[in-house]
Amino acid sequence: MTPSLEAEWTALVDDAAIFPPGDAPLLDAAAAHVARREATYADLVGSFVVRDTDLPLLRGTAARLSVVSTGGAGQLAGPAGLCARLGLELAGLEIALRDPDDLVGNARRVSTAVDAARADGALREDVPVYVELPHVGSTGSWMAAADEVAAAGLRLKFRTGGLEEEAFPATHALARWIDAALDRETPFKCTAGLHRAVRHTGEDGFEHHGFLNVLIATRLLFDGAAVPDAVAALELRDGAALVALAGELDLGGARRWFTSFGSCSVDEPLADLQSLGLIR
């Protein structure tokens, strides 16, 4: 028997082992993901994140897949249909808006493609679609694109790190993104850079956000805190102080909005939660 996790930690980490900097071989990563179902704290892990181009190699794999689109809006229906033909369980679709000069139009094209895929039966109504908005700051066009995503019943995806320093958003930017999602009652997920629970300077020299910081900031904003308060929570580097703050908040309720984060490591988030005493 594996221990049952509390709501705030269940399916928090999406297994993105094949993505940088992990870059695990696809079939090895898929086998490791399935094996984790029998591991201690298996409930911490959500879906297995793959590219749409990986699907033909995964026929019959017993994993819930979050599929990242490598193309534009017109290619969204294809992966959903392919999953059905290959006997794969589709847990979600993810697509990045690639035209910063026309974010609103790009968001509308994604919305139209999703509607068509659902109408045709290629994409089930219960499969969430996450739309990643680029790092252009909380500009009018960014906010308008977020409006389009929310109006279409889609979800947001925030990139919180990467292989270059500019991939890590400033704390005030991340706080405003979260606040924008909550204002629109739109769930969101994060991707990249959140391997550790607490904000820290990584071995790469970049400032890494902590997933516990993000979860706490989400709850604070939902409870009516101002953006500067969320920024302060995102900047906390004291694990004990974060744990104390977490104990005062309903973090399980915050998971309705901050659904998960993709990490190329499952062991690091687990180790941090254990060392902080948040998983017993």
PDB file of C-alpha atoms in Angstrom:
ATOM      1  CA  MET A   1       0.000   0.000   0.000  1.00  0.00           C
ATOM      2  CA  THR A   2       1.292   3.481  -0.837  1.00  0.00           C
ATOM      3  CA  PRO A   3       0.452   6.338   1.538  1.00  0.00           C
ATOM      4  CA  SER A   4      -2.511   8.485   0.556  1.00  0.00           C
ATOM      5  CA  LEU A   5      -1.438  12.068  -0.023  1.00  0.00           C
ATOM      6  CA  GLU A   6      -3.312  15.136   1.101  1.00  0.00           C
ATOM      7  CA  ALA A   7      -5.143  17.129  -1.574  1.00  0.00           C
ATOM      8  CA  GLU A   8      -2.444  19.789  -1.920  1.00  0.00           C
ATOM      9  CA  TRP A   9       0.139  17.253  -3.120  1.00  0.00           C
ATOM     10  CA  THR A  10      -1.933  14.769  -5.128  1.00  0.00           C
ATOM     11  CA  ALA A  11      -0.947  14.723  -8.833  1.00  0.00           C
ATOM     12  CA  LEU A  12       1.030  17.930  -8.315  1.00  0.00           C
ATOM     13  CA  VAL A  13       4.026  16.878 -10.442  1.00  0.00           C
ATOM     14  CA  ASP A  14       3.592  16.065 -14.118  1.00  0.00           C
ATOM     15  CA  ASP A  15       6.410  13.800 -15.259  1.00  0.00           C
ATOM     16  CA  ALA A  16       8.312  15.702 -17.958  1.00  0.00           C
ATOM     17  CA  ALA A  17      11.426  13.523 -17.868  1.00  0.00           C
ATOM     18  CA  ILE A  18      11.984  13.661 -21.635  1.00  0.00           C
ATOM     19  CA  PHE A  19      12.292  17.452 -21.673  1.00  0.00           C
ATOM     20  CA  PRO A  20      15.414  19.530 -20.901  1.00  0.00           C
ATOM     21  CA  PRO A  21      17.460  19.475 -18.808  1.00  0.00           C
ATOM     22  CA  GLY A  22      16.561  15.827 -18.069  1.00  0.00           C
ATOM     23  CA  ASP A  23      16.304  14.690 -21.701  1.00  0.00           C
ATOM     24  CA  ALA A  24      15.557  11.077 -20.739  1.00  0.00           C
ATOM     25  CA  PRO A  25      15.054   8.630 -23.626  1.00  0.00           C
ATOM     26  CA  LEU A  26      11.347   8.392 -24.398  1.00  0.00           C
ATOM     27  CA  LEU A  27      10.729   4.682 -23.872  1.00  0.00           C
ATOM     28  CA  ASP A  28      12.886   4.546 -20.732  1.00  0.00           C
ATOM     29  CA  ALA A  29      11.016   7.528 -19.308  1.00  0.00           C
ATOM     30  CA  ALA A  30       7.635   5.981 -20.161  1.00  0.00           C
ATOM     31  CA  ALA A  31       8.578   2.717 -18.436  1.00  0.00           C
ATOM     32  CA  ALA A  32       9.823   4.584 -15.368  1.00  0.00           C
ATOM     33  CA  HIS A  33       6.610   6.604 -15.229  1.00  0.00           C
ATOM     34  CA  VAL A  34       4.413   3.512 -15.305  1.00  0.00           C
ATOM     35  CA  ALA A  35       6.609   1.820 -12.669  1.00  0.00           C
ATOM     36  CA  ARG A  36       6.023   4.747 -10.305  1.00  0.00           C
ATOM     37  CA  ARG A  37       2.421   3.603  -9.880  1.00  0.00           C
ATOM     38  CA  GLU A  38       3.746   1.006  -7.462  1.00  0.00           C
ATOM     39  CA  ALA A  39       6.244   3.317  -5.781  1.00  0.00           C
ATOM     40  CA  THR A  40       5.947   5.104  -2.482  1.00  0.00           C
ATOM     41  CA  TYR A  41       4.057   8.390  -2.889  1.00  0.00           C
ATOM     42  CA  ALA A  42       2.861   7.391  -6.350  1.00  0.00           C
ATOM     43  CA  ASP A  43      -0.034   9.811  -5.921  1.00  0.00           C
ATOM     44  CA  LEU A  44       2.351  12.774  -6.154  1.00  0.00           C
ATOM     45  CA  VAL A  45       2.758  12.156  -9.898  1.00  0.00           C
ATOM     46  CA  GLY A  46       0.130  13.202 -12.424  1.00  0.00           C
ATOM     47  CA  SER A  47       0.437  12.767 -16.168  1.00  0.00           C
ATOM     48  CA  PHE A  48       3.370  11.868 -18.410  1.00  0.00           C
ATOM     49  CA  VAL A  49       4.236  14.849 -20.623  1.00  0.00           C
ATOM     50  CA  VAL A  50       5.208  14.077 -24.226  1.00  0.00           C
ATOM     51  CA  ARG A  51       5.340  15.796 -27.610  1.00  0.00           C
ATOM     52  CA  ASP A  52       2.716  15.012 -30.226  1.00  0.00           C
ATOM     53  CA  THR A  53       5.515  13.669 -32.430  1.00  0.00           C
ATOM     54  CA  ASP A  54       6.306  11.038 -29.755  1.00  0.00           C
ATOM     55  CA  LEU A  55       2.893   9.392 -29.868  1.00  0.00           C
ATOM     56  CA  PRO A  56       3.575   6.751 -32.582  1.00  0.00           C
ATOM     57  CA  LEU A  57       6.319   5.266 -30.384  1.00  0.00           C
ATOM     58  CA  LEU A  58       4.043   4.957 -27.353  1.00  0.00           C
ATOM     59  CA  ARG A  59       1.345   2.633 -28.730  1.00  0.00           C
ATOM     60  CA  GLY A  60      -0.421   0.872 -25.848  1.00  0.00           C
ATOM     61  CA  THR A  61       1.594   2.617 -23.118  1.00  0.00           C
ATOM     62  CA  ALA A  62      -0.319   2.508 -19.842  1.00  0.00           C
ATOM     63  CA  ALA A  63       0.131   6.162 -18.933  1.00  0.00           C
ATOM     64  CA  ARG A  64      -2.067   9.242 -18.784  1.00  0.00           C
ATOM     65  CA  LEU A  65      -0.507  11.565 -21.352  1.00  0.00           C
ATOM     66  CA  SER A  66      -0.323  15.339 -21.480  1.00  0.00           C
ATOM     67  CA  VAL A  67       0.520  16.027 -25.110  1.00  0.00           C
ATOM     68  CA  VAL A  68       2.440  19.149 -26.116  1.00  0.00           C
ATOM     69  CA  SER A  69       1.608  20.378 -29.602  1.00  0.00           C
ATOM     70  CA  THR A  70       4.687  21.080 -31.707  1.00  0.00           C
ATOM     71  CA  GLY A  71       2.650  22.850 -34.373  1.00  0.00           C
ATOM     72  CA  GLY A  72      -0.040  25.475 -34.616  1.00  0.00           C
ATOM     73  CA  ALA A  73      -3.729  25.495 -33.816  1.00  0.00           C
ATOM     74  CA  GLY A  74      -4.570  23.528 -36.947  1.00  0.00           C
ATOM     75  CA  GLN A  75      -2.708  20.500 -35.596  1.00  0.00           C
ATOM     76  CA  LEU A  76      -4.574  20.191 -32.281  1.00  0.00           C
ATOM     77  CA  ALA A  77      -7.155  17.638 -33.400  1.00  0.00           C
ATOM     78  CA  GLY A  78      -4.578  15.215 -34.803  1.00  0.00           C
ATOM     79  CA  PRO A  79      -2.930  14.145 -31.514  1.00  0.00           C
ATOM     80  CA  ALA A  80      -6.320  13.558 -29.884  1.00  0.00           C
ATOM     81  CA  GLY A  81      -7.416  11.245 -32.680  1.00  0.00           C
ATOM     82  CA  LEU A  82      -4.054   9.503 -32.757  1.00  0.00           C
ATOM     83  CA  CYS A  83      -4.231   8.774 -29.027  1.00  0.00           C
ATOM     84  CA  ALA A  84      -7.580   7.080 -29.563  1.00  0.00           C
ATOM     85  CA  ARG A  85      -6.240   4.971 -32.424  1.00  0.00           C
ATOM     86  CA  LEU A  86      -3.120   3.930 -30.500  1.00  0.00           C
ATOM     87  CA  GLY A  87      -4.919   3.048 -27.276  1.00  0.00           C
ATOM     88  CA  LEU A  88      -3.411   5.941 -25.341  1.00  0.00           C
ATOM     89  CA  GLU A  89      -5.126   7.834 -22.536  1.00  0.00           C
ATOM     90  CA  LEU A  90      -5.149  11.573 -23.229  1.00  0.00           C
ATOM     91  CA  ALA A  91      -5.073  13.589 -19.991  1.00  0.00           C
ATOM     92  CA  GLY A  92      -4.568  16.999 -21.583  1.00  0.00           C
ATOM     93  CA  LEU A  93      -3.353  19.019 -24.556  1.00  0.00           C
ATOM     94  CA  GLU A  94      -0.864  21.886 -24.328  1.00  0.00           C
ATOM     95  CA  ILE A  95      -0.090  24.498 -26.960  1.00  0.00           C
ATOM     96  CA  ALA A  96       2.060  27.630 -26.970  1.00  0.00           C
ATOM     97  CA  LEU A  97       1.018  30.825 -28.730  1.00  0.00           C
ATOM     98  CA  ARG A  98       3.855  31.580 -31.116  1.00  0.00           C
ATOM     99  CA  ASP A  99       2.884  34.956 -32.579  1.00  0.00           C
ATOM    100  CA  PRO A 100       3.646  37.686 -29.996  1.00  0.00           C
ATOM    101  CA  ASP A 101       2.475  40.341 -32.455  1.00  0.00           C
ATOM    102  CA  ASP A 102      -1.023  38.836 -32.633  1.00  0.00           C
ATOM    103  CA  LEU A 103      -1.632  37.036 -29.345  1.00  0.00           C
ATOM    104  CA  VAL A 104      -5.379  37.621 -29.419  1.00  0.00           C
ATOM    105  CA  GLY A 105      -5.773  36.307 -32.969  1.00  0.00           C
ATOM    106  CA  ASN A 106      -3.569  33.323 -32.120  1.00  0.00           C
ATOM    107  CA  ALA A 107      -5.679  32.568 -29.026  1.00  0.00           C
ATOM    108  CA  ARG A 108      -8.854  32.767 -31.107  1.00  0.00           C
ATOM    109  CA  ARG A 109      -7.438  30.324 -33.649  1.00  0.00           C
ATOM    110  CA  VAL A 110      -6.668  27.862 -30.852  1.00  0.00           C
ATOM    111  CA  SER A 111     -10.165  28.301 -29.422  1.00  0.00           C
ATOM    112  CA  THR A 112     -11.744  27.705 -32.842  1.00  0.00           C
ATOM    113  CA  ALA A 113      -9.609  24.590 -33.383  1.00  0.00           C
ATOM    114  CA  VAL A 114     -10.558  23.182 -29.982  1.00  0.00           C
ATOM    115  CA  ASP A 115     -14.258  23.828 -30.616  1.00  0.00           C
ATOM    116  CA  ALA A 116     -14.023  22.050 -33.964  1.00  0.00           C
ATOM    117  CA  ALA A 117     -12.161  19.085 -32.488  1.00  0.00           C
ATOM    118  CA  ARG A 118     -14.760  18.717 -29.733  1.00  0.00           C
ATOM    119  CA  ALA A 119     -17.653  19.055 -32.185  1.00  0.00           C
ATOM    120  CA  ASP A 120     -16.143  16.371 -34.419  1.00  0.00           C
ATOM    121  CA  GLY A 121     -15.678  14.018 -31.475  1.00  0.00           C
ATOM    122  CA  ALA A 122     -11.895  13.979 -31.884  1.00  0.00           C
ATOM    123  CA  LEU A 123     -11.382  15.695 -28.515  1.00  0.00           C
ATOM    124  CA  ARG A 124     -13.486  14.769 -25.510  1.00  0.00           C
ATOM    125  CA  GLU A 125     -15.156  17.579 -23.569  1.00  0.00           C
ATOM    126  CA  ASP A 126     -13.427  16.548 -20.334  1.00  0.00           C
ATOM    127  CA  VAL A 127      -9.872  16.806 -21.726  1.00  0.00           C
ATOM    128  CA  PRO A 128      -8.372  20.149 -20.641  1.00  0.00           C
ATOM    129  CA  VAL A 129      -6.442  22.300 -23.098  1.00  0.00           C
ATOM    130  CA  TYR A 130      -3.663  24.507 -21.701  1.00  0.00           C
ATOM    131  CA  VAL A 131      -2.565  27.591 -23.640  1.00  0.00           C
ATOM    132  CA  GLU A 132       0.907  28.978 -22.958  1.00  0.00           C
ATOM    133  CA  LEU A 133       1.208  32.728 -23.346  1.00  0.00           C
ATOM    134  CA  PRO A 134       4.716  34.013 -24.140  1.00  0.00           C
ATOM    135  CA  HIS A 135       6.862  36.178 -21.876  1.00  0.00           C
ATOM    136  CA  VAL A 136       5.790  39.584 -23.090  1.00  0.00           C
ATOM    137  CA  GLY A 137       4.851  40.878 -19.658  1.00  0.00           C
ATOM    138  CA  SER A 138       1.353  41.702 -18.453  1.00  0.00           C
ATOM    139  CA  THR A 139       0.670  43.897 -21.454  1.00  0.00           C
ATOM    140  CA  GLY A 140      -2.733  44.753 -22.872  1.00  0.00           C
ATOM    141  CA  SER A 141      -2.324  42.114 -25.585  1.00  0.00           C
ATOM    142  CA  TRP A 142      -1.296  39.473 -23.019  1.00  0.00           C
ATOM    143  CA  MET A 143      -4.352  40.257 -20.905  1.00  0.00           C
ATOM    144  CA  ALA A 144      -6.626  40.268 -23.953  1.00  0.00           C
ATOM    145  CA  ALA A 145      -5.267  36.862 -24.997  1.00  0.00           C
ATOM    146  CA  ALA A 146      -5.893  35.589 -21.456  1.00  0.00           C
ATOM    147  CA  ASP A 147      -9.470  36.859 -21.832  1.00  0.00           C
ATOM    148  CA  GLU A 148      -9.856  34.792 -25.008  1.00  0.00           C
ATOM    149  CA  VAL A 149      -8.485  31.680 -23.301  1.00  0.00           C
ATOM    150  CA  ALA A 150     -10.837  32.103 -20.350  1.00  0.00           C
ATOM    151  CA  ALA A 151     -13.896  32.858 -22.506  1.00  0.00           C
ATOM    152  CA  ALA A 152     -13.290  29.656 -24.463  1.00  0.00           C
ATOM    153  CA  GLY A 153     -13.154  27.557 -21.297  1.00  0.00           C
ATOM    154  CA  LEU A 154      -9.480  26.722 -21.878  1.00  0.00           C
ATOM    155  CA  ARG A 155      -6.680  26.862 -19.298  1.00  0.00           C
ATOM    156  CA  LEU A 156      -3.445  28.818 -18.988  1.00  0.00           C
ATOM    157  CA  LYS A 157       0.117  27.567 -18.885  1.00  0.00           C
ATOM    158  CA  PHE A 158       2.983  29.598 -17.428  1.00  0.00           C
ATOM    159  CA  ARG A 159       6.630  28.960 -18.274  1.00  0.00           C
ATOM    160  CA  THR A 160       8.606  29.414 -15.063  1.00  0.00           C
ATOM    161  CA  GLY A 161      12.109  28.479 -16.188  1.00  0.00           C
ATOM    162  CA  GLY A 162      14.310  26.925 -18.804  1.00  0.00           C
ATOM    163  CA  LEU A 163      17.872  26.674 -20.019  1.00  0.00           C
ATOM    164  CA  GLU A 164      18.405  30.442 -20.315  1.00  0.00           C
ATOM    165  CA  GLU A 165      18.021  33.194 -17.744  1.00  0.00           C
ATOM    166  CA  GLU A 166      15.327  35.040 -19.689  1.00  0.00           C
ATOM    167  CA  ALA A 167      13.092  31.957 -19.435  1.00  0.00           C
ATOM    168  CA  PHE A 168      12.649  32.644 -15.712  1.00  0.00           C
ATOM    169  CA  PRO A 169       9.970  35.304 -15.162  1.00  0.00           C
ATOM    170  CA  ALA A 170      10.486  37.920 -12.478  1.00  0.00           C
ATOM    171  CA  THR A 171       8.461  37.411  -9.322  1.00  0.00           C
ATOM    172  CA  HIS A 172       6.251  40.431 -10.027  1.00  0.00           C
ATOM    173  CA  ALA A 173       5.474  39.081 -13.519  1.00  0.00           C
ATOM    174  CA  LEU A 174       4.599  35.621 -12.199  1.00  0.00           C
ATOM    175  CA  ALA A 175       2.423  37.121  -9.465  1.00  0.00           C
ATOM    176  CA  ARG A 176       0.517  39.182 -12.036  1.00  0.00           C
ATOM    177  CA  TRP A 177       0.039  36.133 -14.258  1.00  0.00           C
ATOM    178  CA  ILE A 178      -1.410  34.137 -11.376  1.00  0.00           C
ATOM    179  CA  ASP A 179      -3.613  37.066 -10.394  1.00  0.00           C
ATOM    180  CA  ALA A 180      -4.834  37.347 -13.991  1.00  0.00           C
ATOM    181  CA  ALA A 181      -5.742  33.648 -14.066  1.00  0.00           C
ATOM    182  CA  LEU A 182      -7.655  33.923 -10.803  1.00  0.00           C
ATOM    183  CA  ASP A 183      -9.458  37.069 -11.949  1.00  0.00           C
ATOM    184  CA  ARG A 184     -10.680  35.064 -14.938  1.00  0.00           C
ATOM    185  CA  GLU A 185     -11.449  31.961 -12.841  1.00  0.00           C
ATOM    186  CA  THR A 186      -9.080  30.043 -15.100  1.00  0.00           C
ATOM    187  CA  PRO A 187      -6.999  27.087 -13.856  1.00  0.00           C
ATOM    188  CA  PHE A 188      -3.328  27.088 -14.813  1.00  0.00           C
ATOM    189  CA  LYS A 189      -0.283  24.876 -14.779  1.00  0.00           C
ATOM    190  CA  CYS A 190       3.412  25.738 -14.749  1.00  0.00           C
ATOM    191  CA  THR A 191       6.293  24.277 -16.668  1.00  0.00           C
ATOM    192  CA  ALA A 192      10.073  24.226 -16.282  1.00  0.00           C
ATOM    193  CA  GLY A 193      12.286  25.418 -13.468  1.00  0.00           C
ATOM    194  CA  LEU A 194      10.115  24.272 -10.538  1.00  0.00           C
ATOM    195  CA  HIS A 195      12.062  21.199  -9.431  1.00  0.00           C
ATOM    196  CA  ARG A 196      12.474  22.479  -5.883  1.00  0.00           C
ATOM    197  CA  ALA A 197       9.921  23.528  -3.283  1.00  0.00           C
ATOM    198  CA  VAL A 198      11.612  26.749  -2.167  1.00  0.00           C
ATOM    199  CA  ARG A 199      12.982  29.661  -4.178  1.00  0.00           C
ATOM    200  CA  HIS A 200      16.748  29.382  -4.597  1.00  0.00           C
ATOM    201  CA  THR A 201      19.725  30.148  -6.785  1.00  0.00           C
ATOM    202  CA  GLY A 202      20.346  27.120  -8.979  1.00  0.00           C
ATOM    203  CA  GLU A 203      23.627  25.559 -10.016  1.00  0.00           C
ATOM    204  CA  ASP A 204      23.117  27.349 -13.330  1.00  0.00           C
ATOM    205  CA  GLY A 205      23.305  30.673 -11.472  1.00  0.00           C
ATOM    206  CA  PHE A 206      19.664  31.530 -12.259  1.00  0.00           C
ATOM    207  CA  GLU A 207      17.003  32.421  -9.716  1.00  0.00           C
ATOM    208  CA  HIS A 208      14.564  29.509  -9.571  1.00  0.00           C
ATOM    209  CA  HIS A 209      10.999  29.795  -8.352  1.00  0.00           C
ATOM    210  CA  GLY A 210       9.821  27.283  -5.746  1.00  0.00           C
ATOM    211  CA  PHE A 211       6.653  25.311  -6.352  1.00  0.00           C
ATOM    212  CA  LEU A 212       5.639  25.775  -2.708  1.00  0.00           C
ATOM    213  CA  ASN A 213       6.091  29.526  -3.134  1.00  0.00           C
ATOM    214  CA  VAL A 214       3.832  29.425  -6.201  1.00  0.00           C
ATOM    215  CA  LEU A 215       1.162  27.395  -4.422  1.00  0.00           C
ATOM    216  CA  ILE A 216       1.184  29.761  -1.431  1.00  0.00           C
ATOM    217  CA  ALA A 217       1.074  32.853  -3.674  1.00  0.00           C
ATOM    218  CA  THR A 218      -1.904  31.366  -5.499  1.00  0.00           C
ATOM    219  CA  ARG A 219      -3.792  30.842  -2.255  1.00  0.00           C
ATOM    220  CA  LEU A 220      -2.961  34.328  -0.977  1.00  0.00           C
ATOM    221  CA  LEU A 221      -4.203  35.956  -4.171  1.00  0.00           C
ATOM    222  CA  PHE A 222      -7.340  33.840  -4.169  1.00  0.00           C
ATOM    223  CA  ASP A 223      -8.002  34.965  -0.602  1.00  0.00           C
ATOM    224  CA  GLY A 224      -7.810  38.605  -1.681  1.00  0.00           C
ATOM    225  CA  ALA A 225      -4.181  39.497  -1.013  1.00  0.00           C
ATOM    226  CA  ALA A 226      -2.591  42.238  -3.095  1.00  0.00           C
ATOM    227  CA  VAL A 227      -0.050  41.405  -5.780  1.00  0.00           C
ATOM    228  CA  PRO A 228       2.875  42.784  -3.679  1.00  0.00           C
ATOM    229  CA  ASP A 229       1.964  40.258  -0.956  1.00  0.00           C
ATOM    230  CA  ALA A 230       2.131  37.461  -3.514  1.00  0.00           C
ATOM    231  CA  VAL A 231       5.480  38.789  -4.739  1.00  0.00           C
ATOM    232  CA  ALA A 232       6.794  38.644  -1.162  1.00  0.00           C
ATOM    233  CA  ALA A 233       5.638  35.018  -0.883  1.00  0.00           C
ATOM    234  CA  LEU A 234       7.287  34.130  -4.195  1.00  0.00           C
ATOM    235  CA  GLU A 235      10.561  35.631  -2.966  1.00  0.00           C
ATOM    236  CA  LEU A 236      10.697  33.769   0.365  1.00  0.00           C
ATOM    237  CA  ARG A 237      13.792  31.560   0.595  1.00  0.00           C
ATOM    238  CA  ASP A 238      13.324  30.324   4.163  1.00  0.00           C
ATOM    239  CA  GLY A 239      11.823  26.843   4.028  1.00  0.00           C
ATOM    240  CA  ALA A 240      10.700  26.922   7.669  1.00  0.00           C
ATOM    241  CA  ALA A 241       8.930  30.247   7.142  1.00  0.00           C
ATOM    242  CA  LEU A 242       7.191  28.877   4.048  1.00  0.00           C
ATOM    243  CA  VAL A 243       6.062  25.760   5.907  1.00  0.00           C
ATOM    244  CA  ALA A 244       4.693  27.906   8.727  1.00  0.00           C
ATOM    245  CA  LEU A 245       2.801  30.047   6.226  1.00  0.00           C
ATOM    246  CA  ALA A 246       1.517  26.969   4.421  1.00  0.00           C
ATOM    247  CA  GLY A 247       0.107  25.695   7.702  1.00  0.00           C
ATOM    248  CA  GLU A 248      -2.135  28.764   7.915  1.00  0.00           C
ATOM    249  CA  LEU A 249      -3.591  28.345   4.419  1.00  0.00           C
ATOM    250  CA  ASP A 250      -5.906  25.972   2.573  1.00  0.00           C
ATOM    251  CA  LEU A 251      -3.417  24.889  -0.055  1.00  0.00           C
ATOM    252  CA  GLY A 252      -5.636  22.007  -1.113  1.00  0.00           C
ATOM    253  CA  GLY A 253      -8.224  24.540  -2.230  1.00  0.00           C
ATOM    254  CA  ALA A 254      -5.571  26.386  -4.233  1.00  0.00           C
ATOM    255  CA  ARG A 255      -5.037  23.273  -6.351  1.00  0.00           C
ATOM    256  CA  ARG A 256      -8.348  23.953  -8.071  1.00  0.00           C
ATOM    257  CA  TRP A 257      -6.450  26.774  -9.797  1.00  0.00           C
ATOM    258  CA  PHE A 258      -2.755  25.740  -9.716  1.00  0.00           C
ATOM    259  CA  THR A 259      -3.376  22.282 -11.137  1.00  0.00           C
ATOM    260  CA  SER A 260       0.191  20.949 -11.541  1.00  0.00           C
ATOM    261  CA  PHE A 261       3.675  21.678 -12.770  1.00  0.00           C
ATOM    262  CA  GLY A 262       5.849  19.810 -15.245  1.00  0.00           C
ATOM    263  CA  SER A 263       9.226  18.659 -13.953  1.00  0.00           C
ATOM    264  CA  CYS A 264      11.914  16.543 -15.557  1.00  0.00           C
ATOM    265  CA  SER A 265      12.614  15.252 -12.036  1.00  0.00           C
ATOM    266  CA  VAL A 266      10.081  13.610  -9.741  1.00  0.00           C
ATOM    267  CA  ASP A 267      12.631  12.716  -7.076  1.00  0.00           C
ATOM    268  CA  GLU A 268      13.631  16.315  -6.313  1.00  0.00           C
ATOM    269  CA  PRO A 269      10.107  17.608  -5.541  1.00  0.00           C
ATOM    270  CA  LEU A 270       9.432  14.524  -3.444  1.00  0.00           C
ATOM    271  CA  ALA A 271      12.693  14.890  -1.502  1.00  0.00           C
ATOM    272  CA  ASP A 272      11.949  18.548  -0.763  1.00  0.00           C
ATOM    273  CA  LEU A 273       8.429  17.830   0.461  1.00  0.00           C
ATOM    274  CA  GLN A 274       9.786  15.110   2.717  1.00  0.00           C
ATOM    275  CA  SER A 275      12.637  17.221   4.093  1.00  0.00           C
ATOM    276  CA  LEU A 276      10.213  20.065   4.859  1.00  0.00           C
ATOM    277  CA  GLY A 277       7.933  17.652   6.707  1.00  0.00           C
ATOM    278  CA  LEU A 278       5.019  18.288   4.358  1.00  0.00           C
ATOM    279  CA  ILE A 279       4.770  14.637   3.344  1.00  0.00           C
ATOM    280  CA  ARG A 280       4.980  12.124   6.150  1.00  0.00           C
TER     281      ARG A 280
END
